[in-house]
Short mmCIF file of C-alpha atoms in Angstrom, two decimals:
data_model
loop_
_atom_site.label_atom_id
_atom_site.label_comp_id
_atom_site.label_asym_id
_atom_site.label_seq_id
_atom_site.Cartn_x
_atom_site.Cartn_y
_atom_site.Cartn_z
CA MET A 1 -45.17 288.11 206.60
CA THR A 2 -43.01 285.12 205.75
CA ILE A 3 -39.71 284.46 207.50
CA HIS A 4 -37.09 283.29 205.02
CA VAL A 5 -34.50 281.41 207.06
CA VAL A 6 -31.29 280.99 205.06
CA GLY A 7 -28.76 278.78 206.78
CA ASN A 8 -27.41 275.32 207.42
CA VAL A 9 -28.77 271.92 208.38
CA CYS A 10 -26.60 269.24 209.94
CA VAL A 11 -26.54 266.03 211.92
CA ASP A 12 -25.79 266.75 215.58
CA ALA A 13 -23.85 264.08 217.48
CA SER A 14 -23.82 264.97 221.18
CA PHE A 15 -21.73 263.51 224.00
CA ARG A 16 -22.37 264.20 227.69
CA LEU A 17 -19.31 264.24 229.96
CA GLU A 18 -18.52 264.97 233.57
CA ARG A 19 -16.12 267.62 232.28
CA LEU A 20 -14.72 268.77 228.96
CA PRO A 21 -11.45 267.08 227.91
CA GLN A 22 -8.03 268.68 228.12
CA PRO A 23 -5.77 268.74 225.01
CA GLY A 24 -4.59 265.21 224.23
CA GLU A 25 -7.00 263.61 226.72
CA THR A 26 -9.54 260.85 225.98
CA LEU A 27 -12.71 260.63 228.08
CA ASN A 28 -15.67 258.26 228.12
CA ALA A 29 -19.08 259.89 227.68
CA THR A 30 -21.85 259.28 230.18
CA ALA A 31 -24.44 259.48 227.37
CA ALA A 32 -24.55 260.08 223.63
CA GLY A 33 -27.15 260.86 221.00
CA GLU A 34 -27.69 261.95 217.42
CA GLY A 35 -30.34 264.18 215.89
CA LEU A 36 -31.27 267.04 213.59
CA GLY A 37 -29.37 270.27 214.08
CA GLY A 38 -27.66 273.20 212.43
CA LYS A 39 -28.32 276.81 213.32
CA GLY A 40 -30.47 277.40 210.26
CA ALA A 41 -32.67 274.39 210.96
CA ASN A 42 -32.84 275.14 214.69
CA GLN A 43 -33.93 278.74 214.20
CA ALA A 44 -36.42 277.84 211.47
CA VAL A 45 -38.09 275.23 213.67
CA ALA A 46 -38.19 277.59 216.68
CA ALA A 47 -39.81 280.29 214.52
CA ALA A 48 -42.34 277.86 213.03
CA ARG A 49 -43.39 276.68 216.50
CA THR A 50 -44.53 280.22 217.31
CA GLY A 51 -47.07 279.90 214.50
CA ALA A 52 -45.17 282.09 212.03
CA SER A 53 -45.01 281.35 208.31
CA VAL A 54 -41.48 280.02 207.66
CA THR A 55 -39.57 279.06 204.52
CA LEU A 56 -36.22 277.33 205.04
CA TRP A 57 -33.50 277.66 202.39
CA ALA A 58 -30.63 275.31 203.17
CA PRO A 59 -28.20 272.82 201.59
CA LEU A 60 -28.02 269.06 202.16
CA GLY A 61 -25.73 266.38 200.77
CA ARG A 62 -26.96 263.69 198.39
CA ASP A 63 -26.69 261.00 201.05
CA ALA A 64 -28.70 259.05 203.60
CA ALA A 65 -28.04 261.69 206.26
CA GLY A 66 -29.56 264.34 203.98
CA ASP A 67 -32.62 262.15 203.35
CA GLY A 68 -33.13 261.68 207.08
CA MET A 69 -32.82 265.37 207.87
CA GLU A 70 -35.25 266.33 205.12
CA SER A 71 -37.79 263.87 206.53
CA LEU A 72 -37.43 265.27 210.04
CA LEU A 73 -37.70 268.88 208.85
CA SER A 74 -40.84 268.16 206.84
CA SER A 75 -42.69 267.40 210.08
CA GLU A 76 -41.90 270.88 211.43
CA ILE A 77 -41.79 273.23 208.41
CA SER A 78 -44.25 273.13 205.53
CA ASP A 79 -42.18 275.14 203.04
CA LEU A 80 -38.76 273.54 202.62
CA ARG A 81 -36.46 274.79 199.85
CA LEU A 82 -33.56 272.38 200.26
CA SER A 83 -30.71 272.23 197.75
CA ARG A 84 -29.06 268.82 197.41
CA LEU A 85 -25.33 269.16 196.73
CA ASP A 86 -22.74 266.58 195.65
CA LEU A 87 -21.05 266.83 199.04
CA PRO A 88 -21.39 265.01 202.37
CA SER A 89 -24.14 266.45 204.56
CA ASP A 90 -22.84 268.74 207.29
CA ARG A 91 -22.23 267.34 210.77
CA SER A 92 -21.57 268.75 214.23
CA VAL A 93 -20.06 267.16 217.33
CA ILE A 94 -21.25 268.66 220.62
CA LEU A 95 -19.50 268.00 223.94
CA ILE A 96 -21.53 268.91 227.03
CA ASP A 97 -20.25 268.91 230.62
CA ARG A 98 -22.26 268.28 233.79
CA TYR A 99 -22.96 272.01 234.16
CA GLY A 100 -24.51 272.27 230.69
CA GLU A 101 -21.57 274.12 229.14
CA ASN A 102 -20.60 272.95 225.67
CA VAL A 103 -18.11 273.08 222.83
CA ILE A 104 -19.17 272.47 219.23
CA ILE A 105 -17.18 271.47 216.14
CA THR A 106 -18.84 271.49 212.71
CA ALA A 107 -17.91 270.08 209.31
CA ALA A 108 -19.66 272.53 206.99
CA ALA A 109 -18.83 271.71 203.37
CA CYS A 110 -22.45 272.12 202.24
CA ALA A 111 -22.95 275.40 204.09
CA GLU A 112 -19.69 276.82 202.75
CA ALA A 113 -20.61 275.92 199.15
CA PHE A 114 -24.19 277.22 199.32
CA ASN A 115 -25.26 280.47 197.64
CA PRO A 116 -29.05 280.79 197.63
CA LEU A 117 -28.98 283.84 195.36
CA THR A 118 -27.44 281.82 192.52
CA MET A 119 -28.60 278.28 193.36
CA CYS A 120 -32.21 279.02 194.36
CA PRO A 121 -35.05 281.39 193.43
CA LEU A 122 -34.73 283.13 196.81
CA ALA A 123 -34.74 286.69 195.47
CA SER A 124 -37.78 286.05 193.28
CA THR A 125 -39.71 284.34 196.09
CA TRP A 126 -39.49 286.84 198.92
CA SER A 127 -41.65 289.98 199.01
CA ALA A 128 -41.34 293.43 200.51
CA GLY A 129 -42.38 293.23 204.17
CA ASP A 130 -41.05 289.69 204.64
CA MET A 131 -38.19 288.85 207.01
CA LEU A 132 -34.77 287.35 206.28
CA LEU A 133 -33.13 285.45 209.15
CA MET A 134 -29.48 284.42 208.75
CA GLN A 135 -26.65 283.02 210.86
CA GLY A 136 -22.87 282.80 210.45
CA ASN A 137 -22.58 279.33 208.88
CA LEU A 138 -22.59 280.34 205.22
CA GLY A 139 -19.71 282.10 203.51
CA ALA A 140 -19.25 285.64 204.81
CA ASP A 141 -19.57 287.18 201.33
CA VAL A 142 -22.74 285.19 200.63
CA THR A 143 -24.27 286.33 203.92
CA VAL A 144 -23.59 289.99 203.15
CA GLN A 145 -24.95 289.62 199.60
CA CYS A 146 -28.18 288.07 200.89
CA LEU A 147 -28.63 290.76 203.54
CA GLU A 148 -28.02 293.56 201.05
CA ALA A 149 -30.37 292.06 198.45
CA ALA A 150 -33.06 291.59 201.09
CA ARG A 151 -32.72 295.14 202.37
CA ARG A 152 -33.01 296.52 198.81
CA ALA A 153 -36.15 294.41 198.33
CA GLY A 154 -37.77 295.86 201.45
CA LEU A 155 -37.30 292.96 203.87
CA PHE A 156 -36.63 293.20 207.61
CA THR A 157 -33.21 291.60 208.03
CA VAL A 158 -32.09 289.65 211.12
CA LEU A 159 -28.54 288.39 211.60
CA ASN A 160 -27.26 286.06 214.31
CA PRO A 161 -23.58 285.99 213.24
CA SER A 162 -22.60 282.78 214.98
CA PRO A 163 -20.17 281.19 214.39
CA LEU A 164 -18.16 284.37 213.91
CA ALA A 165 -16.10 284.64 210.73
CA SER A 166 -12.47 285.69 210.92
CA ASP A 167 -13.42 289.12 209.57
CA ALA A 168 -15.93 291.34 211.34
CA PRO A 169 -19.33 291.14 209.62
CA ASP A 170 -20.72 294.06 207.64
CA LEU A 171 -23.75 295.27 209.62
CA SER A 172 -24.92 298.04 207.29
CA ALA A 173 -27.82 295.98 205.94
CA VAL A 174 -28.87 294.48 209.31
CA SER A 175 -32.19 295.59 210.83
CA LEU A 176 -31.74 293.45 213.96
CA LEU A 177 -28.50 291.92 215.23
CA ILE A 178 -28.77 289.09 217.78
CA ILE A 179 -25.42 288.23 219.32
CA ASN A 180 -24.19 286.66 222.54
CA ARG A 181 -21.92 288.44 225.00
CA PRO A 182 -18.63 286.66 224.12
CA GLU A 183 -19.19 287.32 220.42
CA ALA A 184 -20.12 290.95 221.06
CA GLU A 185 -16.89 291.34 223.04
CA ALA A 186 -14.90 289.67 220.25
CA LEU A 187 -16.29 292.10 217.67
CA THR A 188 -15.94 295.27 219.74
CA GLY A 189 -13.30 294.65 222.40
CA GLU A 190 -15.84 295.78 225.01
CA THR A 191 -16.42 293.63 228.10
CA SER A 192 -19.56 295.62 228.93
CA ALA A 193 -22.62 294.39 227.03
CA ASP A 194 -24.04 297.94 227.04
CA ARG A 195 -20.92 299.47 225.49
CA ALA A 196 -20.63 296.59 223.00
CA ALA A 197 -24.24 297.09 221.90
CA ASP A 198 -23.64 300.82 221.45
CA ARG A 199 -20.64 300.14 219.22
CA LEU A 200 -22.51 297.55 217.16
CA ARG A 201 -25.25 300.08 216.48
CA VAL A 202 -22.65 302.62 215.41
CA ARG A 203 -21.31 300.01 212.99
CA GLY A 204 -24.66 299.82 211.21
CA ALA A 205 -27.14 297.52 212.97
CA THR A 206 -30.44 299.34 213.54
CA THR A 207 -31.30 297.32 216.65
CA VAL A 208 -29.01 295.12 218.75
CA ILE A 209 -29.85 292.33 221.18
CA VAL A 210 -27.01 290.93 223.27
CA THR A 211 -27.94 287.65 224.92
CA LEU A 212 -26.45 287.27 228.39
CA GLY A 213 -26.99 283.61 229.27
CA SER A 214 -28.35 283.24 232.80
CA GLU A 215 -28.58 287.05 233.07
CA GLY A 216 -31.15 287.38 230.27
CA ALA A 217 -30.76 289.78 227.35
CA LEU A 218 -30.02 293.42 226.57
CA VAL A 219 -32.19 295.10 223.91
CA LEU A 220 -30.99 298.36 222.35
CA ASP A 221 -32.59 300.43 219.61
CA ALA A 222 -32.59 304.08 218.66
CA SER A 223 -35.02 305.10 221.41
CA SER A 224 -34.62 302.67 224.31
CA ARG A 225 -32.34 300.32 226.25
CA LEU A 226 -34.02 297.39 228.00
CA HIS A 227 -32.68 294.56 230.14
CA ILE A 228 -34.77 291.38 230.06
CA PRO A 229 -34.01 289.19 233.11
CA ALA A 230 -33.90 285.40 232.86
CA GLU A 231 -35.59 283.02 235.25
CA LYS A 232 -33.33 281.11 237.62
CA ARG A 233 -32.99 277.62 236.22
CA GLU A 234 -30.53 274.75 236.57
CA ALA A 235 -28.61 274.37 233.31
CA VAL A 236 -28.67 270.90 231.77
CA ASP A 237 -27.55 271.66 228.21
CA ALA A 238 -26.92 275.16 226.84
CA SER A 239 -26.32 274.04 223.24
CA GLY A 240 -28.98 275.54 220.99
CA ALA A 241 -30.27 278.08 223.52
CA GLY A 242 -29.17 280.97 221.32
CA ASP A 243 -30.92 279.44 218.32
CA CYS A 244 -34.08 278.94 220.37
CA PHE A 245 -33.96 282.61 221.39
CA ALA A 246 -33.32 283.92 217.86
CA GLY A 247 -35.93 281.76 216.14
CA THR A 248 -38.60 282.39 218.75
CA LEU A 249 -37.97 286.13 218.69
CA ALA A 250 -38.12 286.25 214.88
CA GLY A 251 -41.34 284.24 214.83
CA LEU A 252 -43.03 286.56 217.30
CA LEU A 253 -41.85 289.72 215.52
CA ALA A 254 -43.25 288.33 212.25
CA GLN A 255 -46.63 288.11 214.00
CA ARG A 256 -46.41 291.77 215.07
CA ALA A 257 -45.34 291.30 218.67
CA THR A 258 -43.50 294.28 220.12
CA LEU A 259 -39.73 293.91 220.37
CA ALA A 260 -39.89 293.98 224.18
CA ASP A 261 -42.60 291.31 224.34
CA ALA A 262 -40.83 289.12 221.79
CA ALA A 263 -37.57 289.38 223.75
CA ARG A 264 -39.33 288.50 227.01
CA LEU A 265 -40.91 285.35 225.60
CA ALA A 266 -37.76 284.35 223.70
CA THR A 267 -35.77 284.63 226.93
CA ARG A 268 -38.25 282.36 228.70
CA ALA A 269 -38.20 279.89 225.78
CA ALA A 270 -34.40 279.73 225.82
CA GLY A 271 -34.52 279.19 229.58
CA LEU A 272 -36.77 276.16 229.08
CA ALA A 273 -34.36 274.80 226.47
CA VAL A 274 -31.33 275.17 228.77
CA GLY A 275 -33.11 273.08 231.41
CA ARG A 276 -33.42 270.08 229.10
CA ALA A 277 -31.06 267.72 227.31
CA GLY A 278 -30.50 267.98 223.58
CA THR A 279 -30.44 270.82 221.09
CA LEU A 280 -33.55 270.94 218.92
CA ALA A 281 -35.16 268.32 221.16
CA SER A 282 -35.00 270.76 224.07
CA PHE A 283 -36.90 273.59 222.34
CA PRO A 284 -40.39 274.41 223.65
CA THR A 285 -43.27 272.93 221.68
CA SER A 286 -45.94 275.03 220.02
CA ALA A 287 -48.26 274.30 222.95
CA GLU A 288 -45.63 275.38 225.48
CA LEU A 289 -45.02 278.64 223.60
CA ALA A 290 -48.76 279.32 223.49
CA ALA A 291 -48.95 278.77 227.25
CA LEU A 292 -46.01 281.14 227.80
CA THR A 293 -47.74 283.79 225.70
CA LYS A 294 -50.78 283.61 227.96
CA THR A 295 -48.69 283.58 231.14
CA LEU A 296 -46.73 286.66 230.11
CA LYS A 297 -49.88 288.42 228.80
CA LEU A 298 -48.09 289.53 225.67
CA GLU A 299 -49.65 292.09 223.35
CA ASN A 300 -50.39 291.40 219.67
CA VAL A 301 -49.43 287.71 219.88
#
């Protein structure tokens, strides 16, 4: 099984602060850095580090930033299908406070212009039994079209709809929805993760995972409801933890791990990421994921 990750790639500029600024306020950062990011890239790399076969379909600008990101991605993912557009490469600014909480702003001209069904041979490359993994960075209509085309072609579809679009996403072609608690509440109006997951299944998603930060994750399908606890860990930087979880989970499922086992290891992987600085730089390595697999005694991995 190949995981086709369709999403964005961007330059992440991160700034560490004692606290997040108030409106109109200027603060000096205690540290700053720049690196590869974007939810599509993050999730593709996390999936590849599990040992899964991954193809990344994403747009880049025809600029030096795009050249640099392509070079960095090539060291992690062997099958890159990158479309170079006559636009500036996408960029994100991440502000992180001393408790690891963050706010993110993204300039996403490439992601918003990208349609892999018309710009790339995506639909003629995937095969029945493969997996499609998408996020919320592309246009909402494009995301739905990709999910529907993949479902018709016999793929297992995974959606992590972050950032949320202004309109509620169509979940009728979603095999697995991965969503965090604030986003689940925003879509359903439910403050309870359990009730929100129930409503998201009613709206079409076959299986729903609500990530709960330091409380772990809730997994709900047609036959079971499971709470996966998280290890207690001091948060250094929570940016990218959701991408680490989603990519790791997808990679394990593609290698025939059970949903429960995949969620357990993905929760541990995200916990490791939260305890380190950086976004993609904080993700567990392939060796660390292999060690976690042995520690947790996972089946079929």
